[in-house]
PDB file of N, CA, C and O in Angstrom:
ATOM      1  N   UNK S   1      65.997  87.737 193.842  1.00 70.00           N
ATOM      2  CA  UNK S   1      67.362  87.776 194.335  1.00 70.00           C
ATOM      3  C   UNK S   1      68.287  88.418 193.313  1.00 70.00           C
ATOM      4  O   UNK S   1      68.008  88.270 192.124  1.00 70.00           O
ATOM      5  N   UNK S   2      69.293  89.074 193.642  1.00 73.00           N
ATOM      6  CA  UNK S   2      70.465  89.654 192.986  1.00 73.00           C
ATOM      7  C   UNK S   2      71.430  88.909 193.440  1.00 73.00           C
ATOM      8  O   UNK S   2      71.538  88.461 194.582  1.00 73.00           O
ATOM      9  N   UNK S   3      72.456  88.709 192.151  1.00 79.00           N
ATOM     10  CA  UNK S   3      73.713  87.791 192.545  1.00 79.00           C
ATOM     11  C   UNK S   3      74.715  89.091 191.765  1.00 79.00           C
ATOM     12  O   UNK S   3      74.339  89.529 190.678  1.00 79.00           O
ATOM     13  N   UNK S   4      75.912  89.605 192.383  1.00 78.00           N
ATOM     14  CA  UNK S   4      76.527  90.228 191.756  1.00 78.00           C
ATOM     15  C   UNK S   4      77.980  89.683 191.248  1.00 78.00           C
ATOM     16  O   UNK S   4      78.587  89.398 192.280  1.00 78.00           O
ATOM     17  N   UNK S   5      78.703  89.447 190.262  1.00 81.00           N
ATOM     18  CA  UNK S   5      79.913  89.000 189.992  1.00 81.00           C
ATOM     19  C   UNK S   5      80.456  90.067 188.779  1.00 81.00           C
ATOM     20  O   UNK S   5      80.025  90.674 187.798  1.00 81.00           O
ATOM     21  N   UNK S   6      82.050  89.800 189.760  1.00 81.00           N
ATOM     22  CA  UNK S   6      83.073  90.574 189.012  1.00 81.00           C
ATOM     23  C   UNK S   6      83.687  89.737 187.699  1.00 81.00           C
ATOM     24  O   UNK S   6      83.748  88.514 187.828  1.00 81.00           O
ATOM     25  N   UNK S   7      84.054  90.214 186.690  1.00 82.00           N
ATOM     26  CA  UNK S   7      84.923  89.181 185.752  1.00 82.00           C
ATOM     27  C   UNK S   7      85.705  90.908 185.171  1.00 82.00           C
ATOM     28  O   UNK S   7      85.171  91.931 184.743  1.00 82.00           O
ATOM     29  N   UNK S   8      87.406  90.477 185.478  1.00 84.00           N
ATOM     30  CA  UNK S   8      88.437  91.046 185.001  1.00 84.00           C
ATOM     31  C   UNK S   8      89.044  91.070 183.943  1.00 84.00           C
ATOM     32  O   UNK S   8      90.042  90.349 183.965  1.00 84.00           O
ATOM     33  N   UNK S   9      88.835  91.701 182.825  1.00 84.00           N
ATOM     34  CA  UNK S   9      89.562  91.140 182.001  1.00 84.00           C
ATOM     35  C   UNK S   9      91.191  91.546 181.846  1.00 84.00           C
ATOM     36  O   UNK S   9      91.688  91.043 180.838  1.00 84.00           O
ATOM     37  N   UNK S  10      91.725  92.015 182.311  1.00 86.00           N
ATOM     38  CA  UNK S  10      93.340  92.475 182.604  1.00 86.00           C
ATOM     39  C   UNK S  10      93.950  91.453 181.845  1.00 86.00           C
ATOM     40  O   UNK S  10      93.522  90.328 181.586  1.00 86.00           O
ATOM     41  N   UNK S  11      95.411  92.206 181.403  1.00 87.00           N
ATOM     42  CA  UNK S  11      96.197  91.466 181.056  1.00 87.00           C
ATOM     43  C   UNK S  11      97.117  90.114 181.425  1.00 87.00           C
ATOM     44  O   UNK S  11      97.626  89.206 180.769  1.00 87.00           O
ATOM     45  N   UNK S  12      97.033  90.554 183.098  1.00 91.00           N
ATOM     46  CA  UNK S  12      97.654  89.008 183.904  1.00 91.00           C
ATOM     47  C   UNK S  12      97.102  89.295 185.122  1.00 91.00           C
ATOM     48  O   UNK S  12      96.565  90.285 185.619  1.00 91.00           O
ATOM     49  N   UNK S  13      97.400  88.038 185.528  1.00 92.00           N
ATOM     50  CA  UNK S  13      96.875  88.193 186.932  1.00 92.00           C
ATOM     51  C   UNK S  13      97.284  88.579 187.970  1.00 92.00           C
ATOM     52  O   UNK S  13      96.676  88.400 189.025  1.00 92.00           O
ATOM     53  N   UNK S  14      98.345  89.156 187.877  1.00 93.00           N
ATOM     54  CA  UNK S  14      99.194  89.849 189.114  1.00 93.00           C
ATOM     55  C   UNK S  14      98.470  91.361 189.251  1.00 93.00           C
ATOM     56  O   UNK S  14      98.217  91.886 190.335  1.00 93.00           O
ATOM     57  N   UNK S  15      98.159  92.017 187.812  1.00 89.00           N
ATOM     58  CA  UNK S  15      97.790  92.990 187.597  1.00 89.00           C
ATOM     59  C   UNK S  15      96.044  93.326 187.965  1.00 89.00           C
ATOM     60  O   UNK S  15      95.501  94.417 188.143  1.00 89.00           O
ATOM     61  N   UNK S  16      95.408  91.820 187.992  1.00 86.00           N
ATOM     62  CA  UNK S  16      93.829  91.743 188.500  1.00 86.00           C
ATOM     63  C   UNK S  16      93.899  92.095 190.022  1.00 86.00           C
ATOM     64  O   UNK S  16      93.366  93.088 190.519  1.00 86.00           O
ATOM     65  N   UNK S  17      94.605  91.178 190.679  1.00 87.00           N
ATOM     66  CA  UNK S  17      95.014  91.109 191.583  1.00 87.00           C
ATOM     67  C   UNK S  17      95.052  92.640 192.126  1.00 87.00           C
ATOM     68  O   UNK S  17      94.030  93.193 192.534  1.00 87.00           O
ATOM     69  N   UNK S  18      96.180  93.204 192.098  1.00 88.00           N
ATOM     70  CA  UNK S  18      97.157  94.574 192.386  1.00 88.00           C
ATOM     71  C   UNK S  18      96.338  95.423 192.100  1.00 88.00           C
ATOM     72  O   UNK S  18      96.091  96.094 193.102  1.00 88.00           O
ATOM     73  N   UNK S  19      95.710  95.787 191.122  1.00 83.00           N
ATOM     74  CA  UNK S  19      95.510  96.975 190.684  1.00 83.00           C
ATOM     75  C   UNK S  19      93.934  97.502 191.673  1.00 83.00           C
ATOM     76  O   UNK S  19      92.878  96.892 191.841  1.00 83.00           O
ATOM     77  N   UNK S  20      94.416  98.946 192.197  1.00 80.00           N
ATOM     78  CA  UNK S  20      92.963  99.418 193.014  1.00 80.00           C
ATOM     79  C   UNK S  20      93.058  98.229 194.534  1.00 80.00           C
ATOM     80  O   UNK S  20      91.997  98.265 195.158  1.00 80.00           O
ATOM     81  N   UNK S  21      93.852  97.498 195.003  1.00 84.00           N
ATOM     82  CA  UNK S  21      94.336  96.388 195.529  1.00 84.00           C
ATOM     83  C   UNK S  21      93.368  96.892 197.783  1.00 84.00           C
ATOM     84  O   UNK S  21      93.060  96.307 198.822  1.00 84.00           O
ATOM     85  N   UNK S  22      93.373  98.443 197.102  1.00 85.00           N
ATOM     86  CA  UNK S  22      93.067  98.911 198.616  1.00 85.00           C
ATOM     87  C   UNK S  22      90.924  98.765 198.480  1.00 85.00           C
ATOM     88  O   UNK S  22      90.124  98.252 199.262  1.00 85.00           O
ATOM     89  N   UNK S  23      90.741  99.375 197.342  1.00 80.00           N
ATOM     90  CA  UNK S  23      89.241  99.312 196.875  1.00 80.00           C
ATOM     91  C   UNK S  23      88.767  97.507 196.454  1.00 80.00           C
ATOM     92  O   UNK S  23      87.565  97.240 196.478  1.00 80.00           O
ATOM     93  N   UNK S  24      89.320  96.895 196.257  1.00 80.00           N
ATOM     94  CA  UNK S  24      89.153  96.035 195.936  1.00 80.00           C
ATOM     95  C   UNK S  24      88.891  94.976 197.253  1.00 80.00           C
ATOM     96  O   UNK S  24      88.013  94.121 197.148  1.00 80.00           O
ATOM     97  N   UNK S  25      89.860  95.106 198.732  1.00 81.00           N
ATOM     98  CA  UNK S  25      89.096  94.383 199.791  1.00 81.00           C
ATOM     99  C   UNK S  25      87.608  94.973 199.760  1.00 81.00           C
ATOM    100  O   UNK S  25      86.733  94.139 199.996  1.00 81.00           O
ATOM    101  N   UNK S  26      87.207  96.220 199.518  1.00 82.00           N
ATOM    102  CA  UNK S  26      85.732  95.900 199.728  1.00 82.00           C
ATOM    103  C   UNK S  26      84.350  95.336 198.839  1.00 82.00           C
ATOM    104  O   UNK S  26      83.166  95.670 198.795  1.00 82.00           O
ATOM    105  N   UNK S  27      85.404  94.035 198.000  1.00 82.00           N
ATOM    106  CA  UNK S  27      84.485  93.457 197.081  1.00 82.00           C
ATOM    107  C   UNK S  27      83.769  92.309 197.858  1.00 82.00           C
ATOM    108  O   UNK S  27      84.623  91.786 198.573  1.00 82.00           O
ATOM    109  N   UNK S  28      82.869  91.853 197.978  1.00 84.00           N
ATOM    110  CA  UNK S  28      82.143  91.148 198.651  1.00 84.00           C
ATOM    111  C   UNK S  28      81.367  90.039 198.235  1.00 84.00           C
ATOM    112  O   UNK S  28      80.791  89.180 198.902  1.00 84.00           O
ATOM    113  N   UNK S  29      81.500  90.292 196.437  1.00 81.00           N
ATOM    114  CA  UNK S  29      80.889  89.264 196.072  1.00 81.00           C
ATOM    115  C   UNK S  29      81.717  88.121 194.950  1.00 81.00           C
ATOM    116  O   UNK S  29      82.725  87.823 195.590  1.00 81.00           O
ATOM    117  N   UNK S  30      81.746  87.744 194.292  1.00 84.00           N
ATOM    118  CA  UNK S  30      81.884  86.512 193.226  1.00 84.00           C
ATOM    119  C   UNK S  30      83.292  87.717 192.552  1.00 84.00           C
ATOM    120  O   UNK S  30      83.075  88.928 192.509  1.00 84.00           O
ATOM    121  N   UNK S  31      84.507  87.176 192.137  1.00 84.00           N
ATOM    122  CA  UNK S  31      85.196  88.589 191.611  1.00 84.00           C
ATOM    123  C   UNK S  31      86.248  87.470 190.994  1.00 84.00           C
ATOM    124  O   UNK S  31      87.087  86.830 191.628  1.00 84.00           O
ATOM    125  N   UNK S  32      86.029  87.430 189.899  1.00 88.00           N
ATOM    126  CA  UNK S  32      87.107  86.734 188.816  1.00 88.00           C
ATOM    127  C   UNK S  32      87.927  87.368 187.791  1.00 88.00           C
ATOM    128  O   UNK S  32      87.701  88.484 187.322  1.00 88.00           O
ATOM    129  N   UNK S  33      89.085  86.447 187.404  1.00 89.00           N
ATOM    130  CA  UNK S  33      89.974  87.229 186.321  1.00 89.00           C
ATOM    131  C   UNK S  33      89.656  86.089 185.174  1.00 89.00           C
ATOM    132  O   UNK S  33      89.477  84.883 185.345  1.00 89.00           O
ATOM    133  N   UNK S  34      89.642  86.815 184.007  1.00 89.00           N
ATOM    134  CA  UNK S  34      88.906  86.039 182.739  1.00 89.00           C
ATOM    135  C   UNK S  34      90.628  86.271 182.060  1.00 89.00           C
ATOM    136  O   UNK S  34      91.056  87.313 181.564  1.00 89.00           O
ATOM    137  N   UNK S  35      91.297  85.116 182.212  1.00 91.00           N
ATOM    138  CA  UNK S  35      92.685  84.696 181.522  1.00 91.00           C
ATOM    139  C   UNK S  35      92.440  84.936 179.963  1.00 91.00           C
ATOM    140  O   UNK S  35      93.170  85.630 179.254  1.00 91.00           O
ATOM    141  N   UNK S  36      91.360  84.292 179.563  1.00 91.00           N
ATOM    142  CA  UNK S  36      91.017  84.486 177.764  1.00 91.00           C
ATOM    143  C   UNK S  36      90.121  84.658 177.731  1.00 91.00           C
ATOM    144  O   UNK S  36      89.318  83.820 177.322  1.00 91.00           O
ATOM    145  N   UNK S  37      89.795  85.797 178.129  1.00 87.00           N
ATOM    146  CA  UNK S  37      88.742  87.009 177.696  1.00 87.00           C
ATOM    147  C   UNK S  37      87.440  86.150 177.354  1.00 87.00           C
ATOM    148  O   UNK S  37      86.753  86.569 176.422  1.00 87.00           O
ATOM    149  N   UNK S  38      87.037  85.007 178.003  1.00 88.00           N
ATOM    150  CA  UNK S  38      85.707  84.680 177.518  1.00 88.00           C
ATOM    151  C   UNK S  38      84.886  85.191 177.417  1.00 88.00           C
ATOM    152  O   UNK S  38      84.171  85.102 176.419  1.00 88.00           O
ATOM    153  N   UNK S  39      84.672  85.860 178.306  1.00 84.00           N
ATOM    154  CA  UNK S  39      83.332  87.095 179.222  1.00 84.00           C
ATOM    155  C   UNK S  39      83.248  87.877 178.078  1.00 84.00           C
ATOM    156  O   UNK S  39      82.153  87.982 177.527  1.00 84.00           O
ATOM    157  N   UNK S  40      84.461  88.579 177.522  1.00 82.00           N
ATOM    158  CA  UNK S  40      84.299  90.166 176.859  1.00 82.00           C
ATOM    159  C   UNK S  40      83.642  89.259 175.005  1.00 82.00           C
ATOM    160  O   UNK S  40      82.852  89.641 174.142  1.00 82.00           O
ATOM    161  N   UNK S  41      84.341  88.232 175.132  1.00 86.00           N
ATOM    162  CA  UNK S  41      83.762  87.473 173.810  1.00 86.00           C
ATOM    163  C   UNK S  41      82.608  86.910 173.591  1.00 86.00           C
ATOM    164  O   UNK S  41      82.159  86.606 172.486  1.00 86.00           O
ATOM    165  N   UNK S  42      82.020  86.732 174.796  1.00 84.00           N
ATOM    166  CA  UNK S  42      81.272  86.088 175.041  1.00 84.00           C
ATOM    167  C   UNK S  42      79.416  86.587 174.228  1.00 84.00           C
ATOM    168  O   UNK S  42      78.482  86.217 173.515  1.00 84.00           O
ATOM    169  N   UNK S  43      80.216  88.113 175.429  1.00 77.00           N
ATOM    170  CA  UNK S  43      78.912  89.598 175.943  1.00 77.00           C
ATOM    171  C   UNK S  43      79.337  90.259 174.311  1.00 77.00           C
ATOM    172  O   UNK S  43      78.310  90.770 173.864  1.00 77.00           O
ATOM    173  N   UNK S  44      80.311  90.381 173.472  1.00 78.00           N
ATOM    174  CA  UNK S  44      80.425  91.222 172.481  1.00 78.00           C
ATOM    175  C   UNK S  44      80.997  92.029 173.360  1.00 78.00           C
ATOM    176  O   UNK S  44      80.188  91.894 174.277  1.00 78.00           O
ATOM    177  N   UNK S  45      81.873  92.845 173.803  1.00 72.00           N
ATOM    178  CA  UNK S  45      82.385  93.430 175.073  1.00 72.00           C
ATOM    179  C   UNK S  45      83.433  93.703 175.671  1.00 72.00           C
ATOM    180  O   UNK S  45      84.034  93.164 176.600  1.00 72.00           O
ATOM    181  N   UNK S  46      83.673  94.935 174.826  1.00 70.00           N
ATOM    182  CA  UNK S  46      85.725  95.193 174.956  1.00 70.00           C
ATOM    183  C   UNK S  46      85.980  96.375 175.945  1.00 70.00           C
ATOM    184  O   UNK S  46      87.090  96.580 176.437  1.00 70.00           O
ATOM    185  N   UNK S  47      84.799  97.194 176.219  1.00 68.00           N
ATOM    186  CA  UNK S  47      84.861  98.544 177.154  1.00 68.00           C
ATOM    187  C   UNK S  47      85.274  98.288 178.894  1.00 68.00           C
ATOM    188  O   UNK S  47      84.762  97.449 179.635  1.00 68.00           O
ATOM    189  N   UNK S  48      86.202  99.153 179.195  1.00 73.00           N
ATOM    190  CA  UNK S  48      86.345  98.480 180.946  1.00 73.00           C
ATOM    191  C   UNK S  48      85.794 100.243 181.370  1.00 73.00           C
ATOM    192  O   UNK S  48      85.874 101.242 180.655  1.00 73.00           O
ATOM    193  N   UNK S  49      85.301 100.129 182.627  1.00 75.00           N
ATOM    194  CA  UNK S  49      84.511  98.643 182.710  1.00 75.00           C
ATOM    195  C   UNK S  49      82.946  98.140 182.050  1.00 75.00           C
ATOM    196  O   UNK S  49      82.545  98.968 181.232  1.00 75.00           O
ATOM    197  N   UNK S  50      82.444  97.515 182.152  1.00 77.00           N
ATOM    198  CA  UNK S  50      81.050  97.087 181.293  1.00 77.00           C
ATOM    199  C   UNK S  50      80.211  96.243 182.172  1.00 77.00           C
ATOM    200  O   UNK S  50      80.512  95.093 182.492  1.00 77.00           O
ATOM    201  N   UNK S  51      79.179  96.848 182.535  1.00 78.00           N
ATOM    202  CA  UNK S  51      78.231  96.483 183.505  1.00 78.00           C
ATOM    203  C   UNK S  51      77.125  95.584 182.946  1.00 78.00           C
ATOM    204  O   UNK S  51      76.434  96.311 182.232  1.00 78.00           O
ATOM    205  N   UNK S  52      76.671  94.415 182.943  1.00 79.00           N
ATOM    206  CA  UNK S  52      75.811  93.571 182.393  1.00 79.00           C
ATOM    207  C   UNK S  52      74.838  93.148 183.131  1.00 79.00           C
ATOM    208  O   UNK S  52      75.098  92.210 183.884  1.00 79.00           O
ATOM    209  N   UNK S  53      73.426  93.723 183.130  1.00 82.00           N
ATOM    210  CA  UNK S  53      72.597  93.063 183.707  1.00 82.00           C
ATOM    211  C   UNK S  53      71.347  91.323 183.097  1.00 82.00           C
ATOM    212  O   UNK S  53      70.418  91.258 182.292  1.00 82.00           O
ATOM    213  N   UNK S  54      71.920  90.396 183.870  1.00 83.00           N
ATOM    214  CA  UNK S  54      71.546  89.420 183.565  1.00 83.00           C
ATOM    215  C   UNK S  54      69.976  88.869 184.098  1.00 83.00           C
ATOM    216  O   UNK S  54      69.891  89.042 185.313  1.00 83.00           O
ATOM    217  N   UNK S  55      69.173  88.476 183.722  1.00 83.00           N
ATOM    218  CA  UNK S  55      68.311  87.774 184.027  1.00 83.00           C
ATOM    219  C   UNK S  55      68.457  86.538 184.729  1.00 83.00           C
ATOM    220  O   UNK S  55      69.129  85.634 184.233  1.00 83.00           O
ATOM    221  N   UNK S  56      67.844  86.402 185.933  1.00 84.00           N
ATOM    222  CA  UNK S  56      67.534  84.650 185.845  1.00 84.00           C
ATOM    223  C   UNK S  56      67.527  83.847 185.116  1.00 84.00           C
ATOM    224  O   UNK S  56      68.060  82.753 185.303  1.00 84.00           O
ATOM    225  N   UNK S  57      66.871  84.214 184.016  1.00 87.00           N
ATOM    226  CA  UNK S  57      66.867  83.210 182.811  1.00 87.00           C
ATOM    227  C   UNK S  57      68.147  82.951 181.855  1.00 87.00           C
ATOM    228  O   UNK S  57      68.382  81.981 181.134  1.00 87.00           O
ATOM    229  N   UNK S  58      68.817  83.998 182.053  1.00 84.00           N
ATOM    230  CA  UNK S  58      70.341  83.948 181.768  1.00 84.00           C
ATOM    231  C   UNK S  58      69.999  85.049 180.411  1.00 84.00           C
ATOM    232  O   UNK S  58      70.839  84.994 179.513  1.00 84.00           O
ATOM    233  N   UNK S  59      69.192  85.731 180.268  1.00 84.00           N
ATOM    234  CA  UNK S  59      68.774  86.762 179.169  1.00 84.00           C
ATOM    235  C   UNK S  59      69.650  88.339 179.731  1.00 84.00           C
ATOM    236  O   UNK S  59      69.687  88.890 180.831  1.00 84.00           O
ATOM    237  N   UNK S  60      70.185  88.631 178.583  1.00 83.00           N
ATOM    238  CA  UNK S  60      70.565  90.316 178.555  1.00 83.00           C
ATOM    239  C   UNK S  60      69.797  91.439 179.007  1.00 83.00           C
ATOM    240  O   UNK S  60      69.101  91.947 178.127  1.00 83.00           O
ATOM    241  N   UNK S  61      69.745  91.892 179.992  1.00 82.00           N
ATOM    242  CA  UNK S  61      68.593  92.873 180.574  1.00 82.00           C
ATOM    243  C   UNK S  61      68.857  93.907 180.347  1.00 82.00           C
ATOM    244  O   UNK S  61      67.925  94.535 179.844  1.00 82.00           O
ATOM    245  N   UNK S  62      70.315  94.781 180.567  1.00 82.00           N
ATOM    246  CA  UNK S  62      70.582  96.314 180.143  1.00 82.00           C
ATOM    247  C   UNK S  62      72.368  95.771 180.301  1.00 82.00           C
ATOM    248  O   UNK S  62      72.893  94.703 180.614  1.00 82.00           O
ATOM    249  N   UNK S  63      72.799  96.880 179.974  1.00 80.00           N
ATOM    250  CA  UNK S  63      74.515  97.029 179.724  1.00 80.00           C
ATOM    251  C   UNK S  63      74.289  98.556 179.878  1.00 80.00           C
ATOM    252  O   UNK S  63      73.393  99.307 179.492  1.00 80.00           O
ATOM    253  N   UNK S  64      75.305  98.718 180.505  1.00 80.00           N
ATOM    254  CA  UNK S  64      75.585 100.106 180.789  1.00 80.00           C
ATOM    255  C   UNK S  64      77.544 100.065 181.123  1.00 80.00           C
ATOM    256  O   UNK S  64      78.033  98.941 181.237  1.00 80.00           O
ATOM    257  N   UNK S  65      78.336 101.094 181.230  1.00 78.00           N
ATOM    258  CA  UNK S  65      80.013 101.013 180.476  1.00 78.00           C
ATOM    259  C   UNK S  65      80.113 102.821 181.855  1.00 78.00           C
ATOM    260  O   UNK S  65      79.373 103.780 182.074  1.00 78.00           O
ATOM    261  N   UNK S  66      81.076 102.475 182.228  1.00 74.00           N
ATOM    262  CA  UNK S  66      81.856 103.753 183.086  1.00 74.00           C
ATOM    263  C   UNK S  66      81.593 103.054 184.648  1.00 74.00           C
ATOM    264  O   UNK S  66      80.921 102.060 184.920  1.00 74.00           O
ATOM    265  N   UNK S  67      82.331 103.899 185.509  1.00 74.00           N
ATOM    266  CA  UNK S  67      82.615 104.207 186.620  1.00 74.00           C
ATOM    267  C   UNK S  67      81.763 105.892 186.736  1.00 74.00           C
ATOM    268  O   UNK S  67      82.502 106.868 186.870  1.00 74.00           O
ATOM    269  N   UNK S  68      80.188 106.118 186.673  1.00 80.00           N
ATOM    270  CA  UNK S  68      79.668 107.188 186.714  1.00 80.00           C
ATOM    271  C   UNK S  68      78.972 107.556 187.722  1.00 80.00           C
ATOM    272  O   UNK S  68      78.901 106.897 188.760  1.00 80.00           O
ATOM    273  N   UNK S  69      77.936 109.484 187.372  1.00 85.00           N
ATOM    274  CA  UNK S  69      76.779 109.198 188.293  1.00 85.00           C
ATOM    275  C   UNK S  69      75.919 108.277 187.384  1.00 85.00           C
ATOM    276  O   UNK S  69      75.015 107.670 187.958  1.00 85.00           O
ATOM    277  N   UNK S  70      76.046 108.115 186.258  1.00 84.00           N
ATOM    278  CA  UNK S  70      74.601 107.619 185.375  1.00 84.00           C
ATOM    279  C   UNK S  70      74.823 105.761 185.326  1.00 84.00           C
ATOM    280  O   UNK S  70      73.876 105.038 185.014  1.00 84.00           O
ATOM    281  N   UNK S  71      76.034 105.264 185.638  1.00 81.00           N
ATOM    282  CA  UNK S  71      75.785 103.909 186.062  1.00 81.00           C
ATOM    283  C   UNK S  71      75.744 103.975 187.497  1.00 81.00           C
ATOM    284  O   UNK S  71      75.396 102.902 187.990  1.00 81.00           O
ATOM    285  N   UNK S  72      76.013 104.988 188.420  1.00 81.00           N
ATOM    286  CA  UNK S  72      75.232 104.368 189.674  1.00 81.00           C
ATOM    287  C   UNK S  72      73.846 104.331 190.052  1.00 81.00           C
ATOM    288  O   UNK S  72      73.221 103.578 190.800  1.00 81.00           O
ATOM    289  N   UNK S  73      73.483 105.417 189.290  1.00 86.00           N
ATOM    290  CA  UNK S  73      71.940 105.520 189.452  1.00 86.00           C
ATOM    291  C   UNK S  73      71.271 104.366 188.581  1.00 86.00           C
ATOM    292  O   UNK S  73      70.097 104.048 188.773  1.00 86.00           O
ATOM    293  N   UNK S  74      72.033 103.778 187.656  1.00 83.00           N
ATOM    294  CA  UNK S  74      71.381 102.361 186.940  1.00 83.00           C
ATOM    295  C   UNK S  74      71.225 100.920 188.254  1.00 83.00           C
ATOM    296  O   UNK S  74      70.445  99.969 188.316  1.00 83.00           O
ATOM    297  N   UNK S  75      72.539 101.436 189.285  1.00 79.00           N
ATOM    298  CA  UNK S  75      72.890 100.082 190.011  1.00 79.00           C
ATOM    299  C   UNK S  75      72.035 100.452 191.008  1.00 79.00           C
ATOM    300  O   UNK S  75      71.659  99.518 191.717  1.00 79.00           O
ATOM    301  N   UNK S  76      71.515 101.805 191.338  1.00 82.00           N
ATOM    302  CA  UNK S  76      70.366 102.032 192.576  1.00 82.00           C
ATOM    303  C   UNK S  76      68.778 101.400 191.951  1.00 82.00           C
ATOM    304  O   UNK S  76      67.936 101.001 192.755  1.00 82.00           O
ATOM    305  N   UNK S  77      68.579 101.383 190.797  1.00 84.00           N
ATOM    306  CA  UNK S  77      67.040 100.908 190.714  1.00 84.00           C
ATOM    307  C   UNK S  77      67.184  99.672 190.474  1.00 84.00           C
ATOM    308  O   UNK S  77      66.189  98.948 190.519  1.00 84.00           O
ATOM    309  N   UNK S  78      68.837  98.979 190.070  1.00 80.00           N
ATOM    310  CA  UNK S  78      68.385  97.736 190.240  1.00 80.00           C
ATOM    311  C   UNK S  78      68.554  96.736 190.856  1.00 80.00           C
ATOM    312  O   UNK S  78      68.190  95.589 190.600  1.00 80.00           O
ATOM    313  N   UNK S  79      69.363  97.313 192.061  1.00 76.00           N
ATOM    314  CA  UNK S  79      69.505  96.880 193.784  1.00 76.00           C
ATOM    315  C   UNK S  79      68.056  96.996 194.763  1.00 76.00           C
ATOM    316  O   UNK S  79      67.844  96.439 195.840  1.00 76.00           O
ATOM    317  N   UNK S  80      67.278  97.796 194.089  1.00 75.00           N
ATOM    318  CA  UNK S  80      65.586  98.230 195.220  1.00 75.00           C
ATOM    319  C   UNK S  80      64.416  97.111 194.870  1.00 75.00           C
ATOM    320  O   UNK S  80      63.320  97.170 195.426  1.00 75.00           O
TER     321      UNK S  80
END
């Protein structure tokens, strides 16, 4: 199974919210705003955006960073 979730790190939440506000109804899955940056502190992880692939086991699998062709073709082999 694949579980996909968003975490925002923006400055407030009006701005998580708003911003891209038309692209953003077609989010479909888990989509949070990280108030104090836990996520980016968490992962080591200041680049927007920053793609983290997690394990089941809760282990680091790949990271990959942009809005590209070379992170979509990362999100096609690991959606199949």
């Amino acid at each position: 199974d694949l579980e996909i979730i968003s975490i925002w790190g923006d400055a407030n939440e009006s701005t998580w919210k708003n911003y891209r506000a038309d692209q953003k109804e077609k989010i479909t899955w888990l989509d949070y705003w990280d108030e104090y940056d836990f996520a980016a502190q968490y992962f080591d992880k200041d680049s927007t955006p920053t793609f983290l692939v997690i394990g089941a086991d809760g282990t680091l699998i790949d990271t990959f960073y942009g809005y590209n062709k070379k992170s979509a073709k990362k999100f096609g082999k690991i959606i199949r």
